[in-house]
Coordinates of C-alpha atoms and ligand atoms in Angstrom, one line a residue:
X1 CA 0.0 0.0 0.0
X2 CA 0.8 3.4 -0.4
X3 CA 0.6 6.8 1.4
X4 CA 0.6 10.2 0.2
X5 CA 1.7 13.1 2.2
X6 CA 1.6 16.6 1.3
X7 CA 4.4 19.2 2.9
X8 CA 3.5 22.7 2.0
X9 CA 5.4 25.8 1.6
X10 CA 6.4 26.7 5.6
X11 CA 6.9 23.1 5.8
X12 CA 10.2 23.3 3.5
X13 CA 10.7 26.8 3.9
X14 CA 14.4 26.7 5.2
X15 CA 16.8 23.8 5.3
X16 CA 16.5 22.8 8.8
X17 CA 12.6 22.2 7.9
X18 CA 13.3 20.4 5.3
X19 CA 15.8 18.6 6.8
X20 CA 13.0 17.6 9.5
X21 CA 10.6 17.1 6.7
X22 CA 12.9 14.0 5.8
X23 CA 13.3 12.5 9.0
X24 CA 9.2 12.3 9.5
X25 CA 9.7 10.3 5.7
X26 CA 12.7 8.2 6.8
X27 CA 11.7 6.8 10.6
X28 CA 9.0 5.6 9.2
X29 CA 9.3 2.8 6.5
X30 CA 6.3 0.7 7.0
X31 CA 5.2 1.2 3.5
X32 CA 5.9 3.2 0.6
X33 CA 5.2 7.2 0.4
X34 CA 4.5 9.3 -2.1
X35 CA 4.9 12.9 -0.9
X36 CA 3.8 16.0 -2.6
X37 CA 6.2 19.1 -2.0
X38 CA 5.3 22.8 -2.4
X39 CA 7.9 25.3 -3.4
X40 CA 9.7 26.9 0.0
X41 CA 7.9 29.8 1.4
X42 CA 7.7 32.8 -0.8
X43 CA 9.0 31.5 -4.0
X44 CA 6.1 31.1 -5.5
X45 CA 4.8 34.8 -5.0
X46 CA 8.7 35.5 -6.0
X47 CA 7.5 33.7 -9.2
X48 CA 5.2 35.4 -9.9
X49 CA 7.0 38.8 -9.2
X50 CA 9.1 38.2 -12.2
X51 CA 6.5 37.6 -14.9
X52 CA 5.1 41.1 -13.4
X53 CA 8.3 43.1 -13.2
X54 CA 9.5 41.4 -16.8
X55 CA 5.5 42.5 -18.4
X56 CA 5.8 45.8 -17.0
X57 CA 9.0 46.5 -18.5
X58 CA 11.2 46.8 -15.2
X59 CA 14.6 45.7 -15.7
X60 CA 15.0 44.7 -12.0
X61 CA 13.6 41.3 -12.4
X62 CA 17.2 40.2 -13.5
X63 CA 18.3 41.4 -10.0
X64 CA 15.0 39.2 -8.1
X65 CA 16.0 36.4 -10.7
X66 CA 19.4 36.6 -8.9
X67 CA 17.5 36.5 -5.4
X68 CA 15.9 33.0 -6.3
X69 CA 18.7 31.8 -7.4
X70 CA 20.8 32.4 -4.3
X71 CA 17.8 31.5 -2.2
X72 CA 18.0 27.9 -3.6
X73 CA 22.0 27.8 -3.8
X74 CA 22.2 28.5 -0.1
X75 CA 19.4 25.9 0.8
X76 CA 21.5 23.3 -1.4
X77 CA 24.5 23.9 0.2
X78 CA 23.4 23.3 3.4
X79 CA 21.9 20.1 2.3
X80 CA 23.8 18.4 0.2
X81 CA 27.5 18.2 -0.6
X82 CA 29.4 15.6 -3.5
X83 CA 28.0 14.8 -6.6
X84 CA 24.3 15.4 -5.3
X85 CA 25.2 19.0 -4.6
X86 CA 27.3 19.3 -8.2
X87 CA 24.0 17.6 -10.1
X88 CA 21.3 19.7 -8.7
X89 CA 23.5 22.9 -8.4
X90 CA 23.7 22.0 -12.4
X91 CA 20.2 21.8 -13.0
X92 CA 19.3 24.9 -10.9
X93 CA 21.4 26.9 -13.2
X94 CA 20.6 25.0 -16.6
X95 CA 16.7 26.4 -14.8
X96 CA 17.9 29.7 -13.8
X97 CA 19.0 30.3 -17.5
X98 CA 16.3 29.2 -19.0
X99 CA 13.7 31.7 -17.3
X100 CA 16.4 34.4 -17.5
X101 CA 15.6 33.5 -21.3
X102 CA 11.6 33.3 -21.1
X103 CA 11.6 36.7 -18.5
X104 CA 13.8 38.7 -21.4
X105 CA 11.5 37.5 -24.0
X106 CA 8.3 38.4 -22.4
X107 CA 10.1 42.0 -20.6
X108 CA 10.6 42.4 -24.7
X109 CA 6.8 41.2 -25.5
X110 CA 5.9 43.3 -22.4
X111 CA 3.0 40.4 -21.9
X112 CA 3.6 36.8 -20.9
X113 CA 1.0 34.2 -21.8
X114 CA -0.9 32.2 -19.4
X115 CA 1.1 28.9 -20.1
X116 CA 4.8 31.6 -19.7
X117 CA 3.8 32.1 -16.4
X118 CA 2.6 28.6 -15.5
X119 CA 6.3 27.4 -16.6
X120 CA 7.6 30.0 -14.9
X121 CA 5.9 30.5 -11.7
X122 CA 5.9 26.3 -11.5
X123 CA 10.0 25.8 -11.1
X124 CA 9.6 26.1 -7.1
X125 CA 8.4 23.2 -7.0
X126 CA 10.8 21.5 -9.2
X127 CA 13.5 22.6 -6.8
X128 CA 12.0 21.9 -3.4
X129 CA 10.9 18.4 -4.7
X130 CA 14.5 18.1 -6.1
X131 CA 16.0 19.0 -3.1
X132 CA 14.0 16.8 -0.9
X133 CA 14.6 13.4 -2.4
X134 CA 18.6 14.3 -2.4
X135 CA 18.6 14.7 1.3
X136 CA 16.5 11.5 1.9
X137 CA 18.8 9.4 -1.0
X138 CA 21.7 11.0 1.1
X139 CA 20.3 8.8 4.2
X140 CA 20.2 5.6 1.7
X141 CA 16.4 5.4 0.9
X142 CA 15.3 4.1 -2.6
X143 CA 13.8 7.4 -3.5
X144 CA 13.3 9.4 -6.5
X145 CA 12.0 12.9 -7.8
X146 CA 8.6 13.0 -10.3
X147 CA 7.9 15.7 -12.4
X148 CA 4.0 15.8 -11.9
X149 CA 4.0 17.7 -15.5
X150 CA 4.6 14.3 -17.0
X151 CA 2.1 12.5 -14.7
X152 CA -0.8 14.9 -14.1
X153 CA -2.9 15.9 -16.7
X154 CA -5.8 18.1 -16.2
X155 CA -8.0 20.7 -18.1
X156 CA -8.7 24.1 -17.5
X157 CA -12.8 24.7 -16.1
X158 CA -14.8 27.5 -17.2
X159 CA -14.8 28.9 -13.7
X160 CA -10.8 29.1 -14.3
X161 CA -10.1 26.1 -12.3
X162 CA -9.4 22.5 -13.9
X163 CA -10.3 19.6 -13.5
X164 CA -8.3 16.3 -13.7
X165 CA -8.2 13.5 -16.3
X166 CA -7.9 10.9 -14.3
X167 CA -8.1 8.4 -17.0
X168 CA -4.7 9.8 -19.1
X169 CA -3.0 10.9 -15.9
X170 CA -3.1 7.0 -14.6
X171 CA -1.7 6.1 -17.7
X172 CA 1.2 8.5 -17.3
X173 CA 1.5 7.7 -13.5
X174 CA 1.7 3.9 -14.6
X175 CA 4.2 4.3 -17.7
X176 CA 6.3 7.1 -15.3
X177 CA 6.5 4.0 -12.3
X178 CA 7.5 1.6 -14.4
X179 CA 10.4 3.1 -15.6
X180 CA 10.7 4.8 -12.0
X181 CA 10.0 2.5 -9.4
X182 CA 11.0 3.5 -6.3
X183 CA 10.0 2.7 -2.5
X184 CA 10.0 6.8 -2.0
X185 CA 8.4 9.4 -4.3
X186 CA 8.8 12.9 -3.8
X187 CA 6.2 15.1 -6.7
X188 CA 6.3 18.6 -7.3
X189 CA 2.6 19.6 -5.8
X190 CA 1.1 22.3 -8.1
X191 CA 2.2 21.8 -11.8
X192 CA 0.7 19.8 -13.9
X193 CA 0.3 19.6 -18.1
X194 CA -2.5 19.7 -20.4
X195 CA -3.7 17.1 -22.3
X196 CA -1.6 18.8 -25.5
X197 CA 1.6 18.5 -23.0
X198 CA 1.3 21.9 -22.2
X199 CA 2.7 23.1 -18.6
X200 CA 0.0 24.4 -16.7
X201 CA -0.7 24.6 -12.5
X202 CA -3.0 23.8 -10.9
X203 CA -3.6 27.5 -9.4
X204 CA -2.7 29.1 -6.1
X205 CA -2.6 27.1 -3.1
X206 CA -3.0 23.9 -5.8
X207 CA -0.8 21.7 -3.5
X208 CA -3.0 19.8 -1.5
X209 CA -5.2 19.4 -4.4
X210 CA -2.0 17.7 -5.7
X211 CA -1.7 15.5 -2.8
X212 CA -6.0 14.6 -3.2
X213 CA -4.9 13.6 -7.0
X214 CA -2.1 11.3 -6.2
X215 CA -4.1 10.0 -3.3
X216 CA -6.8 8.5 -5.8
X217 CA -4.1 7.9 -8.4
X218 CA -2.4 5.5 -6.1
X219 CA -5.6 4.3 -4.6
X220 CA -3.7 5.3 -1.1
X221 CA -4.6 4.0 2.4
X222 CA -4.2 7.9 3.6
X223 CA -3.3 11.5 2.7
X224 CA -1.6 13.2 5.3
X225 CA -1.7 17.3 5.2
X226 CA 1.0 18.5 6.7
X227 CA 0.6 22.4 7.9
X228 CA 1.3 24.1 10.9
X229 CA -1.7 24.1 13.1
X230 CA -2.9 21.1 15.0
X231 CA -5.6 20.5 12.6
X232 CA -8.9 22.1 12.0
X233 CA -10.7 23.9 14.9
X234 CA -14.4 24.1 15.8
X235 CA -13.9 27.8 15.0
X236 CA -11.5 30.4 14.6
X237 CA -9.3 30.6 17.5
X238 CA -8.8 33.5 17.0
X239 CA -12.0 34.4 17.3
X240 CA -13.3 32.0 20.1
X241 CA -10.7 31.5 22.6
X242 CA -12.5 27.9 23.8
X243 CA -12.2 26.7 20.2
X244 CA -11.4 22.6 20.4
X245 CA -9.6 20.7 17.5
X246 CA -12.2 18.6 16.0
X247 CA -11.1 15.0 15.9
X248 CA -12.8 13.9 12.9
X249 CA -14.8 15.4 10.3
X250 CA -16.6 13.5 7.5
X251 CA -15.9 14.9 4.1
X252 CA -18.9 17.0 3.9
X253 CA -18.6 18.2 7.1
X254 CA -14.8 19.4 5.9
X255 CA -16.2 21.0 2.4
X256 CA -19.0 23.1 4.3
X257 CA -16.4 24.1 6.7
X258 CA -14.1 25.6 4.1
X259 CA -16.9 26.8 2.2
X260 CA -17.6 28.8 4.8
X261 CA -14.4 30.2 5.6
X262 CA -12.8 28.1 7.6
X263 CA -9.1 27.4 6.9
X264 CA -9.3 23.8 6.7
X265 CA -8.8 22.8 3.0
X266 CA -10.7 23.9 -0.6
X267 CA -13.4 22.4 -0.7
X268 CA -11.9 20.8 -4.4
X269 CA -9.2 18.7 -2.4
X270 CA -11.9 16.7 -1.1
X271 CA -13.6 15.5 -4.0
X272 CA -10.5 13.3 -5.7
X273 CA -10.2 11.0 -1.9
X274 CA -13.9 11.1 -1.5
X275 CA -14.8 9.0 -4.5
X276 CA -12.7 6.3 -3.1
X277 CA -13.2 6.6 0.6
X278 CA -9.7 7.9 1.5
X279 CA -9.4 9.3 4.5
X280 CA -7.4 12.8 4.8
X281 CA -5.2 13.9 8.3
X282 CA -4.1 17.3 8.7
X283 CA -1.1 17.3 11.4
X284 CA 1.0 20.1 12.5
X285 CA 5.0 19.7 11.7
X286 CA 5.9 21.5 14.4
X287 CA 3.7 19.5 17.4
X288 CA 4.4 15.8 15.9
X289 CA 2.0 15.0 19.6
X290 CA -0.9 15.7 18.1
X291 CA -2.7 13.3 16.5
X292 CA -4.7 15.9 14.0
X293 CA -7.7 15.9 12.3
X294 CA -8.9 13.0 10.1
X295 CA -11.3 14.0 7.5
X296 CA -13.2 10.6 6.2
X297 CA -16.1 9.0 5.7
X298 CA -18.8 8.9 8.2
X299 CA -18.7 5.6 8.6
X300 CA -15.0 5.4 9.6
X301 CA -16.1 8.2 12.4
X302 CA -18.6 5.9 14.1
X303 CA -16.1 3.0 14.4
X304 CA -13.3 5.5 15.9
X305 CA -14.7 8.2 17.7
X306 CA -18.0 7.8 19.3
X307 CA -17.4 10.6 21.5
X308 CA -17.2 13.1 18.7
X309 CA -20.0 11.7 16.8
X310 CA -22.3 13.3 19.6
X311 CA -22.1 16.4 18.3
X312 CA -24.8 17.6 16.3
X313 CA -23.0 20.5 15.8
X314 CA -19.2 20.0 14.7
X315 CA -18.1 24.0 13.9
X316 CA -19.0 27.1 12.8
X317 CA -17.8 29.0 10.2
X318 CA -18.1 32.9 9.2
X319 CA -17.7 34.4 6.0
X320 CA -17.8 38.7 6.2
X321 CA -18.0 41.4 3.9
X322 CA -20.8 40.3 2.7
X323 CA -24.3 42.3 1.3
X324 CA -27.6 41.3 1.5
X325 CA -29.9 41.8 -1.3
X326 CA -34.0 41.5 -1.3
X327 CA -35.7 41.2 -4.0
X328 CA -39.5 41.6 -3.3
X329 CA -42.9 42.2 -5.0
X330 CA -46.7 40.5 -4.9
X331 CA -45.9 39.8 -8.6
X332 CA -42.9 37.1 -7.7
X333 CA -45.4 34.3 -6.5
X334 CA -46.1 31.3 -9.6
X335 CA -44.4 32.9 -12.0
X336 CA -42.0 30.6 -13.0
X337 CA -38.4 32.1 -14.7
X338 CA -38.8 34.7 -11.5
X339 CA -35.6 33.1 -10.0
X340 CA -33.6 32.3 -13.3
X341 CA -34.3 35.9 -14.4
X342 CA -32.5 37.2 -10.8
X343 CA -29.8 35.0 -11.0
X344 CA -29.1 34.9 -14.9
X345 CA -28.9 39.6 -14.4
X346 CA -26.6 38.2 -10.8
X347 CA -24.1 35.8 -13.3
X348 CA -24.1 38.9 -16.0
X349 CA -22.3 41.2 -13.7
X350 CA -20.1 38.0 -12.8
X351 CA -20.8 37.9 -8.8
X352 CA -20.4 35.1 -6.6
X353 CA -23.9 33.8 -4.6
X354 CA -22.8 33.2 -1.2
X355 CA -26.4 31.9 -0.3
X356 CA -29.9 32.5 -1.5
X357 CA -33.2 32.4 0.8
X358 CA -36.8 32.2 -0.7
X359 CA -39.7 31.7 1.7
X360 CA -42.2 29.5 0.5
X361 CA -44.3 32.7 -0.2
X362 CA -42.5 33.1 -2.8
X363 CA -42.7 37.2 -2.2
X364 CA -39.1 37.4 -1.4
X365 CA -35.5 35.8 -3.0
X366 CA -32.7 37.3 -0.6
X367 CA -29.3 36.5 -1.3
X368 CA -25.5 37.6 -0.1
X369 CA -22.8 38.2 -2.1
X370 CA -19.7 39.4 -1.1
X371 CA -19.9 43.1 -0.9
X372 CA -17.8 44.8 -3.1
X373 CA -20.2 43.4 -6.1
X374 CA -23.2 44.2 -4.7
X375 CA -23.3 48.2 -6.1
X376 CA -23.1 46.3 -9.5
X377 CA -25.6 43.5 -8.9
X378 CA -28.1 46.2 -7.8
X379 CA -27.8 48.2 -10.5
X380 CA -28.0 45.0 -13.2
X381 CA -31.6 44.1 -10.9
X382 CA -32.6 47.5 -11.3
X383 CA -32.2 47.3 -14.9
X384 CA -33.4 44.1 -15.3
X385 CA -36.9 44.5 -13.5
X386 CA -37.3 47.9 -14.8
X387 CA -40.7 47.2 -16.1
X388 CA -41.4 44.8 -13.3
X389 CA -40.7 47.6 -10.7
X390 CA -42.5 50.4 -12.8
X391 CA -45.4 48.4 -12.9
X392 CA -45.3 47.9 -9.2
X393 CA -45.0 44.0 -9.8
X394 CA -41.7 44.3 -8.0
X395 CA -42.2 46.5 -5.0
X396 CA -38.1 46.5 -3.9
X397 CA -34.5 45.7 -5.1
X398 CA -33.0 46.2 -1.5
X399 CA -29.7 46.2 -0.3
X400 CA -28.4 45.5 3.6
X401 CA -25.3 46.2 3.6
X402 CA -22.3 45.3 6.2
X403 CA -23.3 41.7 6.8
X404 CA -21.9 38.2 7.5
X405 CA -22.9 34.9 7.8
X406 CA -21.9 32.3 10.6
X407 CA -22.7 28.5 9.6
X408 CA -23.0 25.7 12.3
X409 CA -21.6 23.0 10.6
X410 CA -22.6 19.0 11.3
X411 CA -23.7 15.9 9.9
X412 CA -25.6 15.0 13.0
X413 CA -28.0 18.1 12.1
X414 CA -30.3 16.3 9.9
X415 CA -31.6 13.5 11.7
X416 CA -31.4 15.4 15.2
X417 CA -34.5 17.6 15.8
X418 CA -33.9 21.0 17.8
X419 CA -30.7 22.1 16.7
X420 CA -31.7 25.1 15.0
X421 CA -34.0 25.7 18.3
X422 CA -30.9 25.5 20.4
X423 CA -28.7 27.6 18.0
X424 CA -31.5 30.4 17.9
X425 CA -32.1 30.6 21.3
X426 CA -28.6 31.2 21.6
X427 CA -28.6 34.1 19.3
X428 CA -31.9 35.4 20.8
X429 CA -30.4 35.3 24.7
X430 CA -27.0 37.2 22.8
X431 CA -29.7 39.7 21.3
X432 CA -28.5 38.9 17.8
X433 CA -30.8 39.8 15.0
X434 CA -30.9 37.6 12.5
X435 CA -31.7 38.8 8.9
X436 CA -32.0 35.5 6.6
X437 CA -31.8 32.1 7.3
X438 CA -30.7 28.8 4.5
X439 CA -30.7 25.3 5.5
X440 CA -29.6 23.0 2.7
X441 CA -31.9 19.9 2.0
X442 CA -28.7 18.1 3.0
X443 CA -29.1 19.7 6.6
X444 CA -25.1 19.3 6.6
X445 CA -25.1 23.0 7.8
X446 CA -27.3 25.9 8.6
X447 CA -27.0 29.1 7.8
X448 CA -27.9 32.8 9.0
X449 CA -27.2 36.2 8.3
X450 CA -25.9 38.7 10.8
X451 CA -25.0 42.3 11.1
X452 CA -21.1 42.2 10.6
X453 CA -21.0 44.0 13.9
X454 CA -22.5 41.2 15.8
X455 CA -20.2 38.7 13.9
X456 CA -17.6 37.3 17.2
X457 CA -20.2 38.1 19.3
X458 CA -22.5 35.6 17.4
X459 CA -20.1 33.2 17.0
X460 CA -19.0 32.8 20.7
X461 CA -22.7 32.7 22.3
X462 CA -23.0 29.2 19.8
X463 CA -20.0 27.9 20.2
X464 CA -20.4 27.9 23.8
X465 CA -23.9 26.9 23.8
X466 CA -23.0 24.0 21.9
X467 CA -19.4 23.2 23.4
X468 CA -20.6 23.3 27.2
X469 CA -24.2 21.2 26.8
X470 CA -21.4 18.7 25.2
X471 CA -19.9 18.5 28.1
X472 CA -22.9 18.4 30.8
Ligands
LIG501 N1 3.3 26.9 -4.3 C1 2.0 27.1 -4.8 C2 1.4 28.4 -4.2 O1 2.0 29.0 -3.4 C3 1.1 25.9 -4.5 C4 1.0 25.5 -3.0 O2 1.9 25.7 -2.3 O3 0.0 25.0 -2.7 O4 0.4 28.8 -4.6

């Protein structure tokens, strides 16, 4: 069997880290690992520094070209010495002149092309990965590096995300083993190639989504996250100082959670382990004592953790900066269209529907979107139910602005009558007023919409409510 872990940018970001990144690979050898690396800390925002200085025409991206290079000199020096140092000093500056070649020709186009910049911006990785399996060869392990541009093939989405062939990209992964094999893989997380071979990413933060891909690729037993917090909290500690780390999660659980803001994982790296049932930890580097947070399915959770199953409630999430907007008229009720004609004008205008409300009335839609596009939602409404409005069909396009929405997140909600009673009640005795409500059919998570003001103060009075009657 195989695992896949995933080390991410503050995780590598000197060479002591990644020094201790290696140990965690090499004390354990109970099976084989495939471990996804981002580039160290920074380099890919230094990246992407260069294609902007070289596209405006600023001559000092020789000079940060210079900076990455030393950057990774230094790191490979403390690393490695011998022939591993010579060979990957040699393809760092084979690299180095290569972009120094790309960066003149797009400073002299004064534009770079998306698949420029995904070359580009993608060669942290290459290095870190490179790196990485030196220092664990170095201690004797059968390891080697993969270029994921010649394993992972995805295409790009309409929404300006992609989505992975999983079909050609298992073909690659099984022609790249079997001329690779190896007891230790170490993948650059992030890049990736198109289906006409084209380098491309898999766009910011695309590492763990990486790590998910290999995970189903390899049909692994686990995916381990590795970050540096202890794993995903039942709400922003910062926010709510008696915030626990949740145990387990199931994977729905984990998506509404980062859906709604909290910083657990996007929502996309779930949906590769899902389909095969892999379960997902999150552990913290830096405190190897915790055990983390294991995201899985919910049937997994009821064999291991009883305890956390009782919770209807597993977290909350908030999301702020948000707008509400009502629209409301006697003339909405049976007329079917009402709903695709609102959000058809909302898609125009290219917002983002955080979540929509409609009574069974059917007098009012209410909806929040984030709030620097509401001014231009409003005005595409107005324009669109002109006539509507004139003829007093519509009697409002309203705005309420200044909002945000807290979810309480849980599986348990759906078959556990009075949870939105308790979590009310709790806003109610916190005098919160509460200005639309969503539950999904799914019941994984309900949702309500607050003045931002009241936002902490929200979110405390039901975490506690629901943290303490855990306990009593
Ligand atoms: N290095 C990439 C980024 O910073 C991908 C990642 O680390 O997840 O966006």
């Amino acid at each position: 069997t195989w695992s896949v872990h995933k080390f991410g940018g503050t995780c590598v970001g000197t060479s002591q880290r990644i020094k201790n990144v290696a140990d965690i690979i090499i004390k354990d050898d109970s099976e084989r690992k495939l471990v996804v690396v981002s580039a160290m800390s920074k380099v890919t925002d230094m990246m992407y520094d260069l294609i902007n200085k070289a596209q405006s025409r600023d001559e000092n991206y020789v000079a940060a070209l210079d900076v990455v290079l030393e950057k990774h000199t230094q790191t490979a020096h403390d690393l490695l010495d011998g022939d591993h140092l010579a060979s990957f000093l040699s393809q760092l500056h084979q690299d180095i002149n290569n972009l120094k070649a790309m960066l003149r020709a797009i400073y002299i186009a004064g534009h770079a092309t998306e698949s420029f910049t995904d070359f580009v911006v993608g060669h942290g990785e290459l290095w870190s990965a490179q790196m990485l399996s030196l220092v664990i060869r170095k201690n004797g392990v059968d390891c080697k590096w993969m270029d994921t541009r010649e394993v992972l093939i995805v295409n790009p989405t309409s929404s300006n995300q992609v989505d992975p062939d999983y079909s050609l990209s298992q073909q690659g992964l099984e022609k790249w083993y079997s001329l690779n094999p190896a007891k230790v893989i170490i993948a650059t997380g992030f890049i990736a190639s198109t289906p006409q071979n084209i380098p491309t990413t898999l766009k910011r933060d695309g590492s763990d989504f990486s790590a998910a891909i290999m995970g189903a690729l390899f049909r692994a037993r686990q995916v381990t996250i590795w970050t540096d917090v202890d794993g995903v909290f039942s709400a922003d500690p910062r926010k709510v100082s008696e915030a626990v780390i949740l145990k387990t999660l199931s994977y729905q659980e984990a998506w509404e959670m980062s859906y709604f803001g909290a910083n657990v994982l996007h929502p996309r790296t779930i949906i590769p382990v899902m389909r095969y049932g892999i379960p997902i930890i999150i552990r913290n580097i830096f405190n190897l004592s915790a055990p983390g947070t294991k995201i899985c399915h919910p049937s997994v959770i009821e064999d291991e953790d009883k305890q956390d199953l009782q919770n209807f409630v597993k977290g909350f999430a908030t999301i702020d900066n948000l707008a509400l907007v009502n629209v409301e008229g006697t003339g909405m009720a049976g007329v079917p269209g009402t709903a695709s004609a609102i959000f058809g004008a909302v898609k125009d205008v290219g917002a983002n529907v955080i979540m929509i409300s409609q009574a069974s009335s059917e007098h009012s839609v209410c909806f929040a979107v984030p709030e620097k596009e509401v001014k231009a939602v409003a005005e595409a409404l107005q324009s669109r139910f002109r006539q509507a409005l004139d003829a007093g069909r519509l009697s409002q396009v309203a705005v309420v602005p200044n909002c945000s929405i807290l979810a309480a997140v849980g599986q348990k909600m759906a078959s556990t009558p009075g949870v939105s009673a308790t979590l009310f009640n709790a806003l109610a005795k916190a005098s919160i007023n509460v200005r639309a409500i969503a539950q999904g059919c799914s019941e994984y998570n309900i949702t309500v919409v607050i003045k931002r003001e009241d936002c902490i103060k929200a979110l405390r009075a039901v975490h506690s409510r629901f943290y303490l009657s855990r306990t009593t």
